[in-house]
Coordinates of C-alpha atoms and ligand atoms in Angstrom, one line a residue:
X1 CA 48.3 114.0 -163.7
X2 CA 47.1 117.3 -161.9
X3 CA 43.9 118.5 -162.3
X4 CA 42.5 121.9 -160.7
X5 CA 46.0 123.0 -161.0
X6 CA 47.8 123.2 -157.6
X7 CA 50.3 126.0 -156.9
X8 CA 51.9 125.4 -153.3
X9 CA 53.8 122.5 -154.4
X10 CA 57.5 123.4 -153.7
X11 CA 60.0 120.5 -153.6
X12 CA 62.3 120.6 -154.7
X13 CA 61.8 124.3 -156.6
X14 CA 58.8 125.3 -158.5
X15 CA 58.4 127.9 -161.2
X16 CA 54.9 127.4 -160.0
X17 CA 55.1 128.0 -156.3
X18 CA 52.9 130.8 -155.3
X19 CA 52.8 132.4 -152.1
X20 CA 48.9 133.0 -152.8
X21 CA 45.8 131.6 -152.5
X22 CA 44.5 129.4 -155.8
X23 CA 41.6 131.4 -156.9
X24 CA 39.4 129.9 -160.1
X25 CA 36.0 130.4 -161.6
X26 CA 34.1 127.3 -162.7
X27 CA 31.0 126.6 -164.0
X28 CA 28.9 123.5 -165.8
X29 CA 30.1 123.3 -169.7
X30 CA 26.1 122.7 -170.8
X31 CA 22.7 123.6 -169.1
X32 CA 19.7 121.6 -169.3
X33 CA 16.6 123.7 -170.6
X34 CA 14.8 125.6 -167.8
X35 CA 17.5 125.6 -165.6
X36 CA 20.2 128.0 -164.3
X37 CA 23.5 127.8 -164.8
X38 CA 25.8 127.7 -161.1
X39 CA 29.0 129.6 -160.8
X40 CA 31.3 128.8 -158.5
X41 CA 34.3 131.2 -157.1
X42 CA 36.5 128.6 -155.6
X43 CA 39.1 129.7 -153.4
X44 CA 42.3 127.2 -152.0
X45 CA 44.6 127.0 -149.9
X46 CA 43.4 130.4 -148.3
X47 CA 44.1 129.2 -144.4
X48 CA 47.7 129.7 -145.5
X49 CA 47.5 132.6 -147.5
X50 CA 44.3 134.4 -146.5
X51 CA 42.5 136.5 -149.0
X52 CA 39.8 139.2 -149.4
X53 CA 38.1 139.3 -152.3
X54 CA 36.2 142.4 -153.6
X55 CA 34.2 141.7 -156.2
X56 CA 33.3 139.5 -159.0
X57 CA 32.7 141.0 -162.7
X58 CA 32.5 140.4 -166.4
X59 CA 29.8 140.1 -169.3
X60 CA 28.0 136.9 -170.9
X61 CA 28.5 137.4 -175.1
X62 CA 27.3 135.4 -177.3
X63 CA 27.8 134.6 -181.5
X64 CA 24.8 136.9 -182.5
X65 CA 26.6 140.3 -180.2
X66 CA 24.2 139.8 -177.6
X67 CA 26.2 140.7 -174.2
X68 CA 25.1 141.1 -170.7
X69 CA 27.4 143.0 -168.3
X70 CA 27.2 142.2 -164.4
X71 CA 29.0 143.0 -161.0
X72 CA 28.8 141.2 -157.9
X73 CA 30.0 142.8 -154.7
X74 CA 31.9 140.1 -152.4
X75 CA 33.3 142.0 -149.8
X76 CA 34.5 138.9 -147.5
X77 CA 37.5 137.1 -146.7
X78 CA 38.4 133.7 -147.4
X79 CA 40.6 131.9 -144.8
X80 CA 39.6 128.0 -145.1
X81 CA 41.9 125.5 -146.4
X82 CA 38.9 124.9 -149.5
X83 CA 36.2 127.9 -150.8
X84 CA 33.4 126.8 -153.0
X85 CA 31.4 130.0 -153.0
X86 CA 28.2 130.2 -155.6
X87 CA 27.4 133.0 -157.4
X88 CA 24.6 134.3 -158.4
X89 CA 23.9 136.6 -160.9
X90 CA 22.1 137.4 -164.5
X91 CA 21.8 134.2 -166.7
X92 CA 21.4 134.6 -170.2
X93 CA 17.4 133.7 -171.6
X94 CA 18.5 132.4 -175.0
X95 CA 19.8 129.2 -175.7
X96 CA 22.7 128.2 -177.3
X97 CA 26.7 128.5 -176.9
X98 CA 27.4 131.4 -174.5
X99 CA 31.3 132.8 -173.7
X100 CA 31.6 133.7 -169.8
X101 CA 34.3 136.3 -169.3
X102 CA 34.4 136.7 -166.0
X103 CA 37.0 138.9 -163.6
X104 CA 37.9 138.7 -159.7
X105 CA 38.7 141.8 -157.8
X106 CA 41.1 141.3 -155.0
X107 CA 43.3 142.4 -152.2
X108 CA 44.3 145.8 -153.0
X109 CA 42.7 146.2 -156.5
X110 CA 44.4 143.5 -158.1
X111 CA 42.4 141.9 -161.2
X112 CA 42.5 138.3 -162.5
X113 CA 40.4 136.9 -165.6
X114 CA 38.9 133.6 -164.3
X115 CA 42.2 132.0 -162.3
X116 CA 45.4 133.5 -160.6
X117 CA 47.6 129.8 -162.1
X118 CA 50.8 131.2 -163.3
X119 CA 51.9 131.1 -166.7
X120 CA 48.5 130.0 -167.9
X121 CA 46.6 132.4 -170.0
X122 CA 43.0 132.7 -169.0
X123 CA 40.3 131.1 -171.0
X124 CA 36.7 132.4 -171.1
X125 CA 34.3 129.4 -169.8
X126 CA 31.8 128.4 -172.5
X127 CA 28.7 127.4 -171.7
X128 CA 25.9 125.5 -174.2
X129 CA 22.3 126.4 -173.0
X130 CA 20.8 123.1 -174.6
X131 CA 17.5 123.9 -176.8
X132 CA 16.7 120.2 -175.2
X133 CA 17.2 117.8 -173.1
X134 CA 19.9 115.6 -174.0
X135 CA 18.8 112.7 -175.7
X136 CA 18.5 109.1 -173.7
X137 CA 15.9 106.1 -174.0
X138 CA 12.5 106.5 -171.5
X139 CA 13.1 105.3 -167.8
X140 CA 17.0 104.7 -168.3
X141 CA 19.6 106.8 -166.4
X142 CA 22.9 108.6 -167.2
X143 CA 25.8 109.2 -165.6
X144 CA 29.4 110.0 -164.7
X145 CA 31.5 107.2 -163.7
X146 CA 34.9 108.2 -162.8
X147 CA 35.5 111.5 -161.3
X148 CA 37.4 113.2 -158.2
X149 CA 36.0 114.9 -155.5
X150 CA 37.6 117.5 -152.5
X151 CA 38.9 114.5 -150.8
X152 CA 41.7 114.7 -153.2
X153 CA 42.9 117.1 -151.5
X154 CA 46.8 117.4 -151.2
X155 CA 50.1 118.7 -151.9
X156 CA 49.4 117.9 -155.6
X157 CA 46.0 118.1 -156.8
X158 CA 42.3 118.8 -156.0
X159 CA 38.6 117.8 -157.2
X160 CA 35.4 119.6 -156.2
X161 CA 33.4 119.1 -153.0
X162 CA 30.4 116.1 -153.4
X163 CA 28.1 119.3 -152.9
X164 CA 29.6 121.4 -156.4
X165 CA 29.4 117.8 -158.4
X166 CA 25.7 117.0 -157.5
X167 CA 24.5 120.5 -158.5
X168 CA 26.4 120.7 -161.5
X169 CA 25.2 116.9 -162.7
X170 CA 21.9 118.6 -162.4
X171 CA 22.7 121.6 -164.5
X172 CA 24.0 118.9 -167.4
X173 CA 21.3 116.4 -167.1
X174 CA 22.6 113.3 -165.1
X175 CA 21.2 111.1 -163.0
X176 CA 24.1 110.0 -161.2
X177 CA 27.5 110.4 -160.0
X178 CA 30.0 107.7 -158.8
X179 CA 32.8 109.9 -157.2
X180 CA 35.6 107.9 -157.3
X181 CA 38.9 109.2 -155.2
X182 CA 42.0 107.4 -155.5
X183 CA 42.7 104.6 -153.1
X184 CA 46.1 106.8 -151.8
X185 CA 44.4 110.0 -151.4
X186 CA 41.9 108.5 -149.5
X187 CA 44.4 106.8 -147.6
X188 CA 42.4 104.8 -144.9
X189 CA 39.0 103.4 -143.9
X190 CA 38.3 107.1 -141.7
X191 CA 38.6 109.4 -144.6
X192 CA 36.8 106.7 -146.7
X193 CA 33.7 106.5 -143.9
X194 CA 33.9 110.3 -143.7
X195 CA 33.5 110.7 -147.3
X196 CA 30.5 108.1 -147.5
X197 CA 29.0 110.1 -145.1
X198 CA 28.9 113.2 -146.6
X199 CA 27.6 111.8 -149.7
X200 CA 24.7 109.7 -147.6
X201 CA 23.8 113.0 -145.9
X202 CA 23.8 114.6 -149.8
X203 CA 21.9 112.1 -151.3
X204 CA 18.5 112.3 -148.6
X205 CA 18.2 116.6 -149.3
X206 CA 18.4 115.4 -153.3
X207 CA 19.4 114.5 -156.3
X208 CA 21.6 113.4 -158.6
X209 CA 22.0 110.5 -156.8
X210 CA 26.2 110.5 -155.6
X211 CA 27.6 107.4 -155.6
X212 CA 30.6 106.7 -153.3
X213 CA 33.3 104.5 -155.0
X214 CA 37.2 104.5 -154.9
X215 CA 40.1 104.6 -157.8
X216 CA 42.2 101.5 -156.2
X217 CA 45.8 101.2 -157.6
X218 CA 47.0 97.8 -157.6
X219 CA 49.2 95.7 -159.7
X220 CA 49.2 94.4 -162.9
X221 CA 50.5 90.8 -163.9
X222 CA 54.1 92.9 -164.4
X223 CA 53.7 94.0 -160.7
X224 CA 53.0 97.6 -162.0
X225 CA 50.5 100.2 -160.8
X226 CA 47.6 100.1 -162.9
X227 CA 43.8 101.5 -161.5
X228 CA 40.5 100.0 -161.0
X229 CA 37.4 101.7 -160.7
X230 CA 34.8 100.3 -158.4
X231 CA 31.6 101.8 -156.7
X232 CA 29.4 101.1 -153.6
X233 CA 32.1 99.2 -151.5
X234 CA 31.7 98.9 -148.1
X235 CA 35.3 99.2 -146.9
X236 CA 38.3 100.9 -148.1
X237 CA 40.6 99.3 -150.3
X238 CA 44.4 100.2 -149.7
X239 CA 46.6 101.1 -152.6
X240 CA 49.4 103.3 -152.4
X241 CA 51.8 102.5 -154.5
X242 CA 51.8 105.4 -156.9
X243 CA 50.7 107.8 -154.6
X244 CA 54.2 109.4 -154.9
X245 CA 54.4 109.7 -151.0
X246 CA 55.9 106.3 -150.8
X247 CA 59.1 107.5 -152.9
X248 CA 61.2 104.7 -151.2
X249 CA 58.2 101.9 -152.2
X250 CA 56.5 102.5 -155.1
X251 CA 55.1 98.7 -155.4
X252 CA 51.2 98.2 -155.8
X253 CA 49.9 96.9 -152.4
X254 CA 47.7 94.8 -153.7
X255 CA 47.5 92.6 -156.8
X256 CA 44.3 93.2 -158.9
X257 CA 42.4 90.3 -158.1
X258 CA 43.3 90.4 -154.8
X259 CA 42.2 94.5 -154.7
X260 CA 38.6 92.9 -156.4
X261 CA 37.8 90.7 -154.1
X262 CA 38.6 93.0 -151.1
X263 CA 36.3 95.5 -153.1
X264 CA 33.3 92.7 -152.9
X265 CA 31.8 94.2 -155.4
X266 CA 32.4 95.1 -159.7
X267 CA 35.4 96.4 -160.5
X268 CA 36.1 98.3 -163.9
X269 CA 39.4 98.5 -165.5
X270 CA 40.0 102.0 -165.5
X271 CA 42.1 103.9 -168.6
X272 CA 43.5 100.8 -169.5
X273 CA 46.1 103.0 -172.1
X274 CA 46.3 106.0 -170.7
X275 CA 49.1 108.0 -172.2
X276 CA 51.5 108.9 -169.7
X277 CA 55.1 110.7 -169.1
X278 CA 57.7 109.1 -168.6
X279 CA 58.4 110.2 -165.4
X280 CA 55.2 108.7 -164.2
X281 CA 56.1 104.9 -165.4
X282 CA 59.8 105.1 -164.1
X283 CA 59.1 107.4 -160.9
X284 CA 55.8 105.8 -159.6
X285 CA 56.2 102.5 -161.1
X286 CA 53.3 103.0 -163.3
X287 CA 51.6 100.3 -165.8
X288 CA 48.6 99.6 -168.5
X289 CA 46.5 97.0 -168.7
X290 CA 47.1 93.6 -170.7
X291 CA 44.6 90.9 -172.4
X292 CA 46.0 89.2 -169.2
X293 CA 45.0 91.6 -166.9
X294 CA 41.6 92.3 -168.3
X295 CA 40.8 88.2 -169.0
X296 CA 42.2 86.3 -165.7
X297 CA 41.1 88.7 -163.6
X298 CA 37.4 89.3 -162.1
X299 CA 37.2 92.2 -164.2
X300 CA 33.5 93.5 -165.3
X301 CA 33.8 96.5 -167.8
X302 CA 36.4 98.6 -169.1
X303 CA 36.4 102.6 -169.0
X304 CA 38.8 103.3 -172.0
X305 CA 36.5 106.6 -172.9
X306 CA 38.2 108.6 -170.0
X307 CA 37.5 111.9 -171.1
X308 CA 38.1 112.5 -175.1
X309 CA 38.6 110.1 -178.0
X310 CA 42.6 109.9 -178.5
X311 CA 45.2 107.5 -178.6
X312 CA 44.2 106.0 -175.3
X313 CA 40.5 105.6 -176.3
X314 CA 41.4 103.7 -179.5
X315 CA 43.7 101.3 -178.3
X316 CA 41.5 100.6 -175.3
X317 CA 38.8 100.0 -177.6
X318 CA 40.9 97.6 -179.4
X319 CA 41.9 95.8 -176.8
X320 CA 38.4 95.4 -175.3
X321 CA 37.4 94.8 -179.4
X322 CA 40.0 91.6 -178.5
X323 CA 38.6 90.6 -175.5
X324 CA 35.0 90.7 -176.6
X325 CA 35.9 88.3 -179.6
X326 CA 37.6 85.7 -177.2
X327 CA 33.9 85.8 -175.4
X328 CA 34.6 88.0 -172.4
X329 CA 31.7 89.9 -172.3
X330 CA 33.3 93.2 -170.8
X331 CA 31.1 96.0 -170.3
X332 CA 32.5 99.5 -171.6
X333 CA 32.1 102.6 -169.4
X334 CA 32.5 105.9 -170.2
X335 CA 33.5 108.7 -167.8
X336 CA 35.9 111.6 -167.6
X337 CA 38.2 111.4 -164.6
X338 CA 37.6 115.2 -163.5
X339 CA 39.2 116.7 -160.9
X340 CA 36.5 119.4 -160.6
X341 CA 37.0 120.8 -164.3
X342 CA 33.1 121.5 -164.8
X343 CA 34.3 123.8 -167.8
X344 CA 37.5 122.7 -168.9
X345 CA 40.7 121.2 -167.9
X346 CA 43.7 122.6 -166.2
X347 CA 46.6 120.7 -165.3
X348 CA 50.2 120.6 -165.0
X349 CA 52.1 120.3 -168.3
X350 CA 55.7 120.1 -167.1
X351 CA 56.2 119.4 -163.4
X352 CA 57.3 121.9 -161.2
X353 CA 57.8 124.4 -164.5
X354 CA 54.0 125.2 -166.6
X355 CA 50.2 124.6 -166.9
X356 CA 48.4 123.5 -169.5
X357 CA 44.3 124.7 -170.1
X358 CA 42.4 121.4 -172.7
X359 CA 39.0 119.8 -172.9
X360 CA 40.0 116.5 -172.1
X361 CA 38.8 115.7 -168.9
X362 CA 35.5 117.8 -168.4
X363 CA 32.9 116.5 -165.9
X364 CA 30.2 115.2 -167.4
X365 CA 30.9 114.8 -170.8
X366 CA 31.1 111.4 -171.8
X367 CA 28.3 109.6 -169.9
X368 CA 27.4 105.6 -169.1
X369 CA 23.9 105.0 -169.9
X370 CA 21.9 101.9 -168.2
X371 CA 18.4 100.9 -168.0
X372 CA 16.9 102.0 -164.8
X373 CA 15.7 98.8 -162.9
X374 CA 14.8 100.4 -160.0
X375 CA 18.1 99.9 -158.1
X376 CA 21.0 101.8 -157.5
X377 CA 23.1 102.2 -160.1
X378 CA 25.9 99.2 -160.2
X379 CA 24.5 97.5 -157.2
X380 CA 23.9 94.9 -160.1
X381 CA 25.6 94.5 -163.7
X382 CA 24.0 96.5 -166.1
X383 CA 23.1 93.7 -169.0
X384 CA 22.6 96.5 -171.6
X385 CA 24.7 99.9 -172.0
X386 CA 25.6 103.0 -174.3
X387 CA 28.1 105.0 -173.6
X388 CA 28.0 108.9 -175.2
X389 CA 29.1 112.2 -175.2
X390 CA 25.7 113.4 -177.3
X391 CA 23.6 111.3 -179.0
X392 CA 21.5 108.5 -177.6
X393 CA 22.3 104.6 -179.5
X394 CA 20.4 101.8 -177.1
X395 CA 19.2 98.1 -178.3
X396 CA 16.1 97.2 -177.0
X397 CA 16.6 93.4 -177.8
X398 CA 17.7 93.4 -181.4
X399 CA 16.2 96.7 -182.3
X400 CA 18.9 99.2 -182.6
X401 CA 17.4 102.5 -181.6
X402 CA 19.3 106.2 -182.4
X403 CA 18.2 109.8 -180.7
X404 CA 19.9 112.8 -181.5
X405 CA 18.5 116.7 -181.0
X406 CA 19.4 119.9 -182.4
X407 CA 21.9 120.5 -179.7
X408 CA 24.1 117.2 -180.6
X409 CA 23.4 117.6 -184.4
X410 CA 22.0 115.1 -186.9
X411 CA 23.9 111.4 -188.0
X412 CA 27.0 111.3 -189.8
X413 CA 26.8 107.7 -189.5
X414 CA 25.6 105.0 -188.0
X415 CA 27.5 101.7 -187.8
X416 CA 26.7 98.1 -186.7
X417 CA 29.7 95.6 -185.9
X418 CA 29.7 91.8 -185.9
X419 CA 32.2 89.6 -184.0
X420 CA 32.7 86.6 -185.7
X421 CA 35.7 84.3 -186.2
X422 CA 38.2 86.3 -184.5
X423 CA 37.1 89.6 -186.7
X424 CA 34.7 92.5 -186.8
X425 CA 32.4 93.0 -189.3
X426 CA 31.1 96.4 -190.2
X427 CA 27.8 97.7 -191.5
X428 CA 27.1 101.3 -192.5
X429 CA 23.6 101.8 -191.7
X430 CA 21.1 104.0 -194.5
X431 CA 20.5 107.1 -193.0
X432 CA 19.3 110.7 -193.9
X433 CA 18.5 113.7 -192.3
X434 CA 16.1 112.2 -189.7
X435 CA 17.3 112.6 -185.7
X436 CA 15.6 109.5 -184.7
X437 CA 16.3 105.8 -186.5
X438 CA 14.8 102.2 -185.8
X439 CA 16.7 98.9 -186.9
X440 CA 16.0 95.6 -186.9
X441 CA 19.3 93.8 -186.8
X442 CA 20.0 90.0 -187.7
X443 CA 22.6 88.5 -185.7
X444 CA 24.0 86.5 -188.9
X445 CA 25.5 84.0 -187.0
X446 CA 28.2 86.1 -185.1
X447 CA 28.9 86.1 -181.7
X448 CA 27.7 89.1 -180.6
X449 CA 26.4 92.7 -182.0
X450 CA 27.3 96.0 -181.1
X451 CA 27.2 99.8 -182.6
X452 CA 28.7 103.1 -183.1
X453 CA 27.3 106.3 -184.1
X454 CA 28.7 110.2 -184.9
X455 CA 26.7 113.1 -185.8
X456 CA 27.7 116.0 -187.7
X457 CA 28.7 118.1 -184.5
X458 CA 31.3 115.4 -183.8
X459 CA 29.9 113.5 -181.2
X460 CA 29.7 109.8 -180.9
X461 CA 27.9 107.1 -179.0
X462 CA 28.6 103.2 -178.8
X463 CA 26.7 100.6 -177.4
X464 CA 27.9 97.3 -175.2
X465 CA 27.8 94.1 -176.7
X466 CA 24.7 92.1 -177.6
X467 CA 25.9 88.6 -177.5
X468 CA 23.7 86.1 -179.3
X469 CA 21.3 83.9 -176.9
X470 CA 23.3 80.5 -176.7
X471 CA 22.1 77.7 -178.2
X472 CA 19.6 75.5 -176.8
Ligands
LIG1 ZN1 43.6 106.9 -162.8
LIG2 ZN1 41.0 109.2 -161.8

């Protein structure tokens, strides 16, 4: 999977191969009330292919005609390996949905609309000026857990710099971020120091709160690659296997136990179905997780929301369904696994031959929210959870609580499952109009209790499990 689209890939021959700085606009897909919106120019790979950039220019438009042009002189040339230049210019004062279209001026009067990729049309960025803030319980936090940061930063792929991701989780309204680079772009215990660093020396000028973690590959029970999402470990954990700079050795370095235990901390199953091509499982030796995996394993959560509810979502949920059932008490996590992407998502459809432009993997959109307790984020396990991409769905004990705004749109439905005897039981919940609902749920003898919700805009929430106290 590449994300930010890179361009300078050329073995063996690429379609794609430009002999050109990457040059993209991006910029947060929602803004908290109050707040402006950042854009960023971000320039790559411009030490090899060095670049002077004009000027920036477009108009904001939105659904009732309203548009406001702007122009924004640049005049400088961009020569560093990675450009994250912000903008700033004219936000719009009304709230709601607003379309970006947004040109760069270049070299000798050469225009793009929003990215120089190759056989990708451009897409306007679209950004929702939230009437609100986004919903969430009193004194709990939200946050992104899986995401990539400039430290990817290779032949095939690249996030945004720790810098870009804590101001744009401010602009959406998180509290914190755990970056989480893979284990072979990292490569060693150096880049993994330099990159705690960075994010230490972020975290004392302000917040969000970043959150240094690691994306280890290691292997499955079928000795495939499969990835596990951990945060706050002290030392790197190797995993290389498909890295795809191994070709000879595409074997997981590590079993997953073994990968946890060097973590020394919670590790999360990460995607445990992610849809893949074919060339990924035969070519870099690539796996999903198993019952196995998830059960025999130290394993303390599962993120199979990784971006948008498809095929991968639903028979992650299933399989977590299964292991919640057997009495593993596996949290889930959501989070989006952006490589930068703060609007939408650009990666490479067909290798070597075309892009492809979706909404899958936006930063920020699905969100893990825990009770705050006062300590960092997954420096213990969260007993209580929701994950969401809108509306807030906590239990306070066995009160089930619901928050949605006029941003996130009011309850389709609200749903309460019970595990019991190998099955889920469902519950529709009696709602109207209201965006804020109190329950009192009975446990009914079942084994645990947990919920779902959707609102008419097409967002969802679902809580962890609430298993029953056991008996005394
Ligand atoms: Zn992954
Ligand atoms: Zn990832």
């Amino acid at each position: 999977m590449l994300h930010y689209a890179e361009t300078h890939f050329r073995f063996p021959v690429s379609r794609l191969y430009r002999k050109e700085a990457t040059i993209l606009i991006d910029a947060p897909f929602q803004i908290c009330p109050g707040l402006p919106c950042p854009v960023w120019l971000i320039v790559r790979k411009a030490h090899r292919f060095p670049v002077y950039i004009e000027e920036v220019y477009g108009e904001w438009k939105n659904a009732e005609g309203q548009n406001i042009p702007f122009k924004l002189p640049i005049q400088k040339k961009f020569e560093k390996p990675f450009h994250f230049e912000e903008l700033n210019f004219e936000n719009p004062s009304l709230s709601g949905l607003w379309m970006l279209k947004i040109f760069v001026k270049y070299k000798k009067n050469k225009i793009i609309e929003r990215w120089n990729y190759p056989f990708l049309p451009p897409k306007p960025l679209m950004i929702n000026f939230l009437k609100e803030e986004p919903p969430k319980p009193d004194g709990w936090l939200a946050g992104e857990t899986h995401c990539h940061s400039s430290f990817t930063m290779d032949s095939m792929e690249f996030g945004a710099a720790p810098a870009v991701l804590q101001k744009a989780a401010k602009s959406i309204g998180l509290d914190f971020v755990c970056i989480t680079d893979h284990s072979y772009d990292l490569r060693n215990e150096t880049k993994f120091q330099t990159m705690k660093n960075e994010i230490a020396e972020l975290n004392s000028a302000g917040m969000p709160l970043l959150i240094p973690g690691e994306e280890i590959s290691c292997g499955n029970a079928d000795e495939h690659n499969v990835h596990l999402l951990t945060f706050r470990n002290e030392n790197y954990v190797e995993g290389h296997g498909d890295g795809g700079r191994r070709w000879w050795n595409t074997d997981p370095d590590l079993p997953i136990q073994k990968a946890i235990e060097k973590s020394g901390t919670f590790c999360f199953a990460a995607h445990p179905k992610l849809q893949m091509l074919l060339a990924e499982k035969i070519l870099l030796k690539r796996g999903h997780w198993s019952y196995k995996d998830l059960t025999k394993n130290k394993i303390s959560g599962i993120e199979f929301w990784n971006g948008f509810r498809g095929r991968d979502f639903y028979e992650g949920r299933k399989l977590w369904i299964k292991c919640l059932l057997s009495g593993h008490k596996l949290l889930p996590l959501g989070g989006n696994d952006a490589h930068g992407d703060l609007n939408s998502y650009t990666a490479v459809k067909k290798p070597f031959w075309s892009l492809k432009h979706n909404h899958e993997h936006v930063f920020g959109v699905v969100r893990t929210v825990l009770p705050n307790t006062g300590k960092i984020p997954f420096s213990e396990l969260p007993e209580n959870l929701y994950i969401t991409d809108g509306p807030a769905l906590w239990f306070n004990n066995f009160t089930l609580h619901a928050k949605s705004t006029e941003d996130f749109g009011i309850f389709l439905s609200i749903t309460i499952f019970r595990g019991k005897n190998g099955f889920e039981e469902a519950e529709e919940m009696q709602i109207n109009n209201s965006l804020s609902f109190d329950f009192e749920i009975s446990l009914n003898n079942s084994l645990y209790v947990r919920a779902e919700c959707e609102t008419t805009m097409g967002k969802f929430a679902m809580t962890s499990a609430i298993f029953s106290p056991p008996a005394v």
